[in-house]
Short mmCIF file of C-alpha atoms and ligand atoms in Angstrom, two decimals:
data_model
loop_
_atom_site.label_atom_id
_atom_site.label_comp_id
_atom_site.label_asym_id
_atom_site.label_seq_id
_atom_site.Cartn_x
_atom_site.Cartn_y
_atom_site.Cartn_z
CA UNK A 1 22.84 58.30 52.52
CA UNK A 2 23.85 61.27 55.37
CA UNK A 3 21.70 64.38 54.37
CA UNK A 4 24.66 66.48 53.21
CA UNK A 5 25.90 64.09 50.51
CA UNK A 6 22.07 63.54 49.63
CA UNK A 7 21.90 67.66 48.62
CA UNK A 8 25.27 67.55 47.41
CA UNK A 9 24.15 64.82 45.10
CA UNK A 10 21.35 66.94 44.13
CA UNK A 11 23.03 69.97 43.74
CA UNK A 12 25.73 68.31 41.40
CA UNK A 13 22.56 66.47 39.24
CA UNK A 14 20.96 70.17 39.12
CA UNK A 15 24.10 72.16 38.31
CA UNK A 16 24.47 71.00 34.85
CA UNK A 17 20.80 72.29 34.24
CA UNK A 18 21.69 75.59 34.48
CA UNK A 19 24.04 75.63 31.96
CA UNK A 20 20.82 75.34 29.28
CA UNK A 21 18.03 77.45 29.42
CA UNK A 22 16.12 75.97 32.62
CA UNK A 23 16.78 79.07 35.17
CA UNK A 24 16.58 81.87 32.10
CA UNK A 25 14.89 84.83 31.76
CA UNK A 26 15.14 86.19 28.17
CA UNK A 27 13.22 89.37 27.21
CA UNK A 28 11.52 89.72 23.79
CA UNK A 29 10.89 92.57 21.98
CA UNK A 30 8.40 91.86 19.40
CA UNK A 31 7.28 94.82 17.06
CA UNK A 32 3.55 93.58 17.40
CA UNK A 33 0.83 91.66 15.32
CA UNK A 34 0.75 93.16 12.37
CA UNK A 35 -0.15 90.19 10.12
CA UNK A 36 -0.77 86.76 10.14
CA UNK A 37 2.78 85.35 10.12
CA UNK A 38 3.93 87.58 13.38
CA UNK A 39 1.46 86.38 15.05
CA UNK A 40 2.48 82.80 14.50
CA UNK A 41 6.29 84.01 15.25
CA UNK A 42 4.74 85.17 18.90
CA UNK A 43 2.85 82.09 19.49
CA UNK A 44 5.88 79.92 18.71
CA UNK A 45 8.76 81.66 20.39
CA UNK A 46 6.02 81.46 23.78
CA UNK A 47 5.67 77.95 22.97
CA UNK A 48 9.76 77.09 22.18
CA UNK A 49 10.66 79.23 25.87
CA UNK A 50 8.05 77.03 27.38
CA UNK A 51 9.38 73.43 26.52
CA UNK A 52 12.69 74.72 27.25
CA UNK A 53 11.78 75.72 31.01
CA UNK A 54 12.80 79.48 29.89
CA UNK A 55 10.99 82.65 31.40
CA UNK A 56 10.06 85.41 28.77
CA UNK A 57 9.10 88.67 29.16
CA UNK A 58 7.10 89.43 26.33
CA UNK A 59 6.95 93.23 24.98
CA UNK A 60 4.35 94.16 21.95
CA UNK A 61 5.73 97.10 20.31
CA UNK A 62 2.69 98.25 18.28
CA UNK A 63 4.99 98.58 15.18
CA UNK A 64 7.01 101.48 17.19
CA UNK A 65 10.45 101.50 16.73
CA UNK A 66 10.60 103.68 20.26
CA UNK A 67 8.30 101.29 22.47
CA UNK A 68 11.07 98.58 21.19
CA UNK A 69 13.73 100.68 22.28
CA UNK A 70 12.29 101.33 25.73
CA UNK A 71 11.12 97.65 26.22
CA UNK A 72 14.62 96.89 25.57
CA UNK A 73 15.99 98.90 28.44
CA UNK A 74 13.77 97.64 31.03
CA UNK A 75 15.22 94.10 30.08
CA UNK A 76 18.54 95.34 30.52
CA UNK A 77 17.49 97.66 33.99
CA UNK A 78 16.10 94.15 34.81
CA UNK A 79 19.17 92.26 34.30
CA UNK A 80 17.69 89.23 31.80
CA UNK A 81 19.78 86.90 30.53
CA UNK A 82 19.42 87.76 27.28
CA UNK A 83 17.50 89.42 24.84
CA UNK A 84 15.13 88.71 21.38
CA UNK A 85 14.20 91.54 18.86
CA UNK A 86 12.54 91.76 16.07
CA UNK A 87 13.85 95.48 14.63
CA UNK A 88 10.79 96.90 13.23
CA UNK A 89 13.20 98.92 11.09
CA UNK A 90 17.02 98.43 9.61
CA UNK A 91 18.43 101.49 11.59
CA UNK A 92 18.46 103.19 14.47
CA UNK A 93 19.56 100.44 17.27
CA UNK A 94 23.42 101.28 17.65
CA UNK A 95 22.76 103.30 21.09
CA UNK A 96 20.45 100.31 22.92
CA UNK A 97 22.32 98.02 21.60
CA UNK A 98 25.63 99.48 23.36
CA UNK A 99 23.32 99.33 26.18
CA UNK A 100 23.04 95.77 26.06
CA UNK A 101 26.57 95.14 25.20
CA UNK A 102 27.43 97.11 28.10
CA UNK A 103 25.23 95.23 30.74
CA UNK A 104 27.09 92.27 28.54
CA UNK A 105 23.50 90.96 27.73
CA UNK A 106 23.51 89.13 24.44
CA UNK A 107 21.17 90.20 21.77
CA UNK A 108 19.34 87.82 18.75
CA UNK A 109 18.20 89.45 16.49
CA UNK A 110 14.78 87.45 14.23
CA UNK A 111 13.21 87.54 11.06
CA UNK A 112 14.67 90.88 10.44
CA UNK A 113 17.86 92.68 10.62
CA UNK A 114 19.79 96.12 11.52
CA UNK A 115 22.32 98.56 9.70
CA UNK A 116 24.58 98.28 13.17
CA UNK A 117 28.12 96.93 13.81
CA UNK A 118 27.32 92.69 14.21
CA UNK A 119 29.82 93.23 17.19
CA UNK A 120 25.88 94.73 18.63
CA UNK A 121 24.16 91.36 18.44
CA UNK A 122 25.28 87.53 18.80
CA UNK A 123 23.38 86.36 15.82
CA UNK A 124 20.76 86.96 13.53
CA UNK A 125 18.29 84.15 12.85
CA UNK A 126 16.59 85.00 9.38
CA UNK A 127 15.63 84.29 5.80
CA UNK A 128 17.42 85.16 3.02
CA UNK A 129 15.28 88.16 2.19
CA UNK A 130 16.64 88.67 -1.16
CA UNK A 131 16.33 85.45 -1.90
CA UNK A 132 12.70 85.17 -1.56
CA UNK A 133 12.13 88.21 -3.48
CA UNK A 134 14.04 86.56 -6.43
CA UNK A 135 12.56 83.36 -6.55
CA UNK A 136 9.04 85.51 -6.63
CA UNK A 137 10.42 87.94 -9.40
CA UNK A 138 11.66 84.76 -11.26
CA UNK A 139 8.77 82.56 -11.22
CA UNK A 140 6.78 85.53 -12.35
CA UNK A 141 9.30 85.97 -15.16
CA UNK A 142 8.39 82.09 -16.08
CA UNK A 143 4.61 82.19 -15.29
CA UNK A 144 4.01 85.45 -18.12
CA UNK A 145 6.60 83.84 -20.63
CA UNK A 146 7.39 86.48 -22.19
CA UNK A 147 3.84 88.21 -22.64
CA UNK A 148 3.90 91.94 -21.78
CA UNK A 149 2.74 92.28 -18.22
CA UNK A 150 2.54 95.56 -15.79
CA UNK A 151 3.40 94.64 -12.27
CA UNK A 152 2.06 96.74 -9.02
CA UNK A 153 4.06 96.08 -6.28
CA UNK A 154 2.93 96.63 -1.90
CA UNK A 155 6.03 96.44 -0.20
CA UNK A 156 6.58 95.59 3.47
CA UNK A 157 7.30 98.30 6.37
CA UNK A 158 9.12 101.31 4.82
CA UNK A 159 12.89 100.94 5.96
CA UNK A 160 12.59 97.52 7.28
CA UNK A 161 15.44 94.85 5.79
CA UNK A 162 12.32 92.85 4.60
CA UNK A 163 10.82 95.57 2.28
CA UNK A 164 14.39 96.65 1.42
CA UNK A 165 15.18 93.31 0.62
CA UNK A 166 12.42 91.67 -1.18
CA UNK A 167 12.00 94.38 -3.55
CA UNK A 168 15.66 94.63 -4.50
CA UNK A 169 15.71 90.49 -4.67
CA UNK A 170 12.64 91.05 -6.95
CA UNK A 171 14.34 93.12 -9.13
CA UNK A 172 16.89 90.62 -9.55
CA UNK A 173 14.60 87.61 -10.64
CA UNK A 174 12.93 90.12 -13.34
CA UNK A 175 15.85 91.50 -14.39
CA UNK A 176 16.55 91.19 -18.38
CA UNK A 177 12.65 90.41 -19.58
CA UNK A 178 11.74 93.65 -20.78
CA UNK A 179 7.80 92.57 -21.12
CA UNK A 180 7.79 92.98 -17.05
CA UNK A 181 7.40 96.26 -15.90
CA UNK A 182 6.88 97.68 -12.04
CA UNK A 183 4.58 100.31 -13.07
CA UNK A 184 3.45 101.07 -9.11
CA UNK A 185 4.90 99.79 -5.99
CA UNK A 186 4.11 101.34 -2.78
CA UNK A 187 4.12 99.96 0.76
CA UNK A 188 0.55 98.20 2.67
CA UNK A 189 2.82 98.15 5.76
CA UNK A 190 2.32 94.65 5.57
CA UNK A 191 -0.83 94.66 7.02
CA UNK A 192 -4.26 93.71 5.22
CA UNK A 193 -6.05 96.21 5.71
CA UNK A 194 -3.42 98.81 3.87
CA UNK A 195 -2.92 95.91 1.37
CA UNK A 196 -6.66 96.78 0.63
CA UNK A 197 -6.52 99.99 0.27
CA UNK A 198 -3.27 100.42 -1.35
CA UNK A 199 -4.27 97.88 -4.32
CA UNK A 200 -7.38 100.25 -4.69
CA UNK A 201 -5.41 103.10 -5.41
CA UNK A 202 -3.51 101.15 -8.06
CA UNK A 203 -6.94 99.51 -9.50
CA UNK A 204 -8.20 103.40 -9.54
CA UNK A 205 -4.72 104.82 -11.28
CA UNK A 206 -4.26 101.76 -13.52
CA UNK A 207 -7.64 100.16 -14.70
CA UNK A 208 -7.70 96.54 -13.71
CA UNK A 209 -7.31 95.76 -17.29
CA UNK A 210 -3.83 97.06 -17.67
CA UNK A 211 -2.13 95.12 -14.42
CA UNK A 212 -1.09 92.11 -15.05
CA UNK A 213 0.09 90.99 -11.52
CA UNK A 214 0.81 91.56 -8.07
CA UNK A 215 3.98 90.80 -6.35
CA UNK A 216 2.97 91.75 -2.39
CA UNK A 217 5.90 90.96 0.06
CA UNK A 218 3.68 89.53 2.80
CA UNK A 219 0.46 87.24 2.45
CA UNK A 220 -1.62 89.57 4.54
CA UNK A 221 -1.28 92.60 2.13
CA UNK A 222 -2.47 90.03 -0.92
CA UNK A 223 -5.07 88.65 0.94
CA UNK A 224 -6.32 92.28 0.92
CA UNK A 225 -5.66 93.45 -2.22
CA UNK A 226 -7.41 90.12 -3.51
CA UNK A 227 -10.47 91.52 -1.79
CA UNK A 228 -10.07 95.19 -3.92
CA UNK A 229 -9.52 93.08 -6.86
CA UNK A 230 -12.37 90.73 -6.36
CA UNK A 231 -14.66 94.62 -5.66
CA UNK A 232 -13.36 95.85 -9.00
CA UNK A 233 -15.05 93.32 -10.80
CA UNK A 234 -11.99 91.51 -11.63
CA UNK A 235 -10.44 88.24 -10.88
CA UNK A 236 -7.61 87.82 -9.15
CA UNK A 237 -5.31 84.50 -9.66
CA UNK A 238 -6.89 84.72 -13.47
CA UNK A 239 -6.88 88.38 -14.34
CA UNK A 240 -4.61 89.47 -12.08
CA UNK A 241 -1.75 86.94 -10.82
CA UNK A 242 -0.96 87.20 -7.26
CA UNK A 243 2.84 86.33 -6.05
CA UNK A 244 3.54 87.14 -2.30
CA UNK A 245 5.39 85.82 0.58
CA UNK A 246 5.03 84.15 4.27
CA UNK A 247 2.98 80.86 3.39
CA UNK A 248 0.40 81.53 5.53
CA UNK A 249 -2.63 79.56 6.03
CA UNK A 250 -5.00 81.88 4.43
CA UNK A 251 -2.62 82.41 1.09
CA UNK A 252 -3.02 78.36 0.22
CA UNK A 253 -6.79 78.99 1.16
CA UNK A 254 -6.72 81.73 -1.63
CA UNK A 255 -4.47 79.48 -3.90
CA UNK A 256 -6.67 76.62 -3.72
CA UNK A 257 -9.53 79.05 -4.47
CA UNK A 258 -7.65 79.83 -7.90
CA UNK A 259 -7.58 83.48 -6.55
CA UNK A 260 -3.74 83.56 -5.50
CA UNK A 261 -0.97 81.66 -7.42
CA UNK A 262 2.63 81.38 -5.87
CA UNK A 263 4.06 82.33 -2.08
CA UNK A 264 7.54 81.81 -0.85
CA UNK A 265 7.59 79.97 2.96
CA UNK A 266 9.04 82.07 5.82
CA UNK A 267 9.01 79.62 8.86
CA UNK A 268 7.17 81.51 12.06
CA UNK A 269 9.90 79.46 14.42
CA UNK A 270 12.87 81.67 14.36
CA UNK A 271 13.22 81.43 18.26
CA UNK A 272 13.61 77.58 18.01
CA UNK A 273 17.56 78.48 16.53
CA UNK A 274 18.02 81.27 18.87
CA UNK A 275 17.22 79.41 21.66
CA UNK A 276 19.52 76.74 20.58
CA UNK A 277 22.25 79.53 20.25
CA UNK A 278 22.06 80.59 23.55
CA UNK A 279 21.80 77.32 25.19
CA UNK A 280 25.14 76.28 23.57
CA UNK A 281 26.75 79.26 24.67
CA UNK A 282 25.19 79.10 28.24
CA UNK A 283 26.86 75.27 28.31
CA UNK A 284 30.04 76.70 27.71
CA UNK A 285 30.42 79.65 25.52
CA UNK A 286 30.43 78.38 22.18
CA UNK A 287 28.85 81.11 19.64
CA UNK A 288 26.83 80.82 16.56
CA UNK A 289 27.65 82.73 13.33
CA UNK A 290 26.48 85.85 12.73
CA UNK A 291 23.80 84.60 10.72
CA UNK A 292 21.36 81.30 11.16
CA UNK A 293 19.59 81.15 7.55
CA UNK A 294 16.09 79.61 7.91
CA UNK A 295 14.37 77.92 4.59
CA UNK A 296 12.84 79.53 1.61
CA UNK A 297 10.31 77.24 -0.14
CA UNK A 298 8.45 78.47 -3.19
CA UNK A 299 4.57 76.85 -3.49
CA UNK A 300 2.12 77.05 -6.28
CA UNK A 301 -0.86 75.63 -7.65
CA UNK A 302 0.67 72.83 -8.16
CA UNK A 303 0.55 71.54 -4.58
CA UNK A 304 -2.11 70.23 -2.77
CA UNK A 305 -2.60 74.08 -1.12
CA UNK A 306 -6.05 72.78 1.11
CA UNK A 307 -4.10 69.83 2.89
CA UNK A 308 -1.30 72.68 3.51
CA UNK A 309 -3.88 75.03 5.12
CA UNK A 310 -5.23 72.18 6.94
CA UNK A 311 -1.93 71.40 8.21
CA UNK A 312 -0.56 75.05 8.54
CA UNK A 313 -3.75 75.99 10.83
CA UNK A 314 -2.35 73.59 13.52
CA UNK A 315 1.41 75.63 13.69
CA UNK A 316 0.27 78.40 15.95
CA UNK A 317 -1.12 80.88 13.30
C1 GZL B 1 10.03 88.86 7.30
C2 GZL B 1 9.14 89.41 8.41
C3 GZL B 1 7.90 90.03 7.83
C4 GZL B 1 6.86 89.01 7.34
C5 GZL B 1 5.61 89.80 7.51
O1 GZL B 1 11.18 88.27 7.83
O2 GZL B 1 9.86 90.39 9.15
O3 GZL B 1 7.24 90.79 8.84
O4 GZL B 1 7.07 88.60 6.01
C6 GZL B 1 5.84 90.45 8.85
O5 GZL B 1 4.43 89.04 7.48
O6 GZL B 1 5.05 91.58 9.01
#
C-alpha cells in the first residue's frame, strides 16, 4: 500500500476518535476536600478522564467561591474543551458563566447546583437533594414512632443547594408528627472537625439527655459529632440516633459499631455521566437534559454495614 493511502487510511481510522473524548482537555473546578465523599468525587472524576484518554486540569478551590471563579477563567483564557464545577455555593456564577458561554465552552455542573439561567450550563449531574433529606426526615419519623424526640440538626455549607436542600427535604419527611421537633440546627460546614464542635455546643445548650437524634447532612460532620457525643458520656446510635448522608466508608464503620443508624448513598462518580454527556455531544451534538439524577439509597442496621465498608474502601475514598 503507496504511503499516502497508508496515512490516509490512518487518518480516516483516527478521525472518528476525536469525536469522543480522546484529544480533550476539560478543566475542573473542584471546591476542595472538605470531607470524605469529595475526596472520593476527585479521585474518581481523575480516574473516569483517565480511561477515557481525556486531559484534566484539576483546580482545588479550598472551599472559595472566588478561587473557583478565577480557576474557571484560566480554563476559558486557556481555551479547554469544556469545563466541570462543583459550585461551592447556589449563587453568584451568572458573570463566569457568560464567560464560558461566550468562549462557547460548555459547562457541567456536579453534585451541586446554581441559582443561574440553565441556558449557563449544559447539564447538571446530581442527586435529588431533597429527596435524600426526606427519606432521612421520614425514616426518623418511623424509627421514634411516635415517642417525643428533640432533633439537632448540622447542616452542610451555608448557601450551598445541598444544605438548602436537605434541610427543606427534611422538613418534608417530618412534617405532620408533632413528637419531632428541630430544636437546634446549625451548619459543621460539612467538615468533621466543625461537626465536632458544633454538636458540642448543642450537647452544652441541650443536655445530652434531652436530644433525641441527629440528622447531619454529610457523614463527616456525624462522624464528628459521634466523637462529642461519645466525650459527653453518652452513646450515640443508642442515646442519641444518628441519621446523615453520603454513605461513606467510615459511616457503615460507625453503623456496624451500633454508634450510627441510617445514611442515604450519594455516589462519588458524578463525572462518569458528564463525561458521557460530552462525548455524545462531541460525536455529533446531541445534548443531555438539564438534569442527570444519580441514585439515592437509604442503609441501616439492617445491612451487612462491615462488608459495605470493606467494599466501599476499594471506590477511591
Ligand atoms: C452533595 C455534596 C456534598 C456532600 C458532602 O451533593 O455537594 O458536599 O454530601 C460534600 O460530603 O461536602
Amino acid at each position: 500500500m503507496k504511503l499516502r493511502s497508508l496515512l490516509l487510511a490512518t487518518t480516516i481510522i483516527l478521525a472518528p476518535l476525536s469525536a469522543n473524548a480522546a484529544d480533550k482537555t476539560v478543566g475542573f473546578s473542584q471546591i476542595g476536600s472538605e470531607s470524605g465523599w469529595r475526596a472520593a468525587e476527585t479521585t474518581v472524576t481523575k480516574q473516569q478522564a483517565e480511561a477515557r484518554g481525556v486531559t484534566l486540569k484539576f483546580a482545588d478551590a479550598q472551599q472559595k467561591q472566588e478561587n473557583q471563579i478565577k480557576a474557571i477563567r484560566g480554563f476559558v483564557a486557556q481555551g479547554v474543551d469544556a469545563i466541570l464545577l462543583a459550585p461551592v455555593v447556589a449563587t453568584g456564577w451568572d458573570e463566569v458563566l457568560e464567560e464560558a458561554k461566550e468562549a462557547e465552552i460548555p459547562v457541567i455542573l456536579l453534585d451541586r447546583t446554581v441559582d443561574a439561567e440553565k441556558s449557563l450550563y449544559m447539564t447538571a449531574v446530581t442527586s435529588d437533594l431533597v429527596h435524600e433529606g426526606e427519606v432521612a426526615g421520614k425514616w426518623l419519623k418511623d424509627e421514634v414512632a411516635g415517642k417525643d424526640c428533640n432533633i439537632v440538626e448540622l447542616q452542610g455549607t451555608t448557601g450551598s443547594s445541598p444544605a438548602i436542600d436537605r434541610k427543606k427535604g427534611f422538613e418534608q419527611g417530618i412534617a405532620g408528627a408533632d413528637n419531632l421537633k428541630i430544636v437546634r440546627s446549625q451548619t459543621g460546614d460539612f467538615t468533621r472537625a466543625q461537626g465536632k464542635v458544633v454538636m458540642e455546643s448543642f450537647l452544652k445548650a441541650e443536655g445530652a439527655e434531652n436530644i433525641c437524634a441527629l440528622y447531619a447532612h454529610n457523614d463527616d460532620m456525624a462522624v464528628g459529632a459521634i466523637q462529642a457525643i461519645k466525650e459527653a458520656g453518652a452513646k450515640p446510635g443508642t442515646d442519641i440516633l444518628i441519621v446523615s448522608i453520603d454513605s461513606v466508608p467510615d459511616i457503615h464503620l460507625a453503623m456496624d459499631a451500633g454508634e450510627a443508624n441510617a445514611t442515604v448513598e450519594l455516589t462519588p462518580n458524578m463525572a462518569g455521566p458528564a463525561f458521557d454527556a460530552l462525548e455524545a455531544y462531541w460525536k455529533d451534538g446531541t445534548l443531555p437534559a438539564k438534569w442527570v439524577q444519580t441514585e439515592s439509597k437509604l442503609y441501616t442496621l439492617k445491612d451487612d454495614n462491615k462488608a459495605i465498608y470493606e467494599s466501599k474502601k476499594s471506590l477511591g475514598y
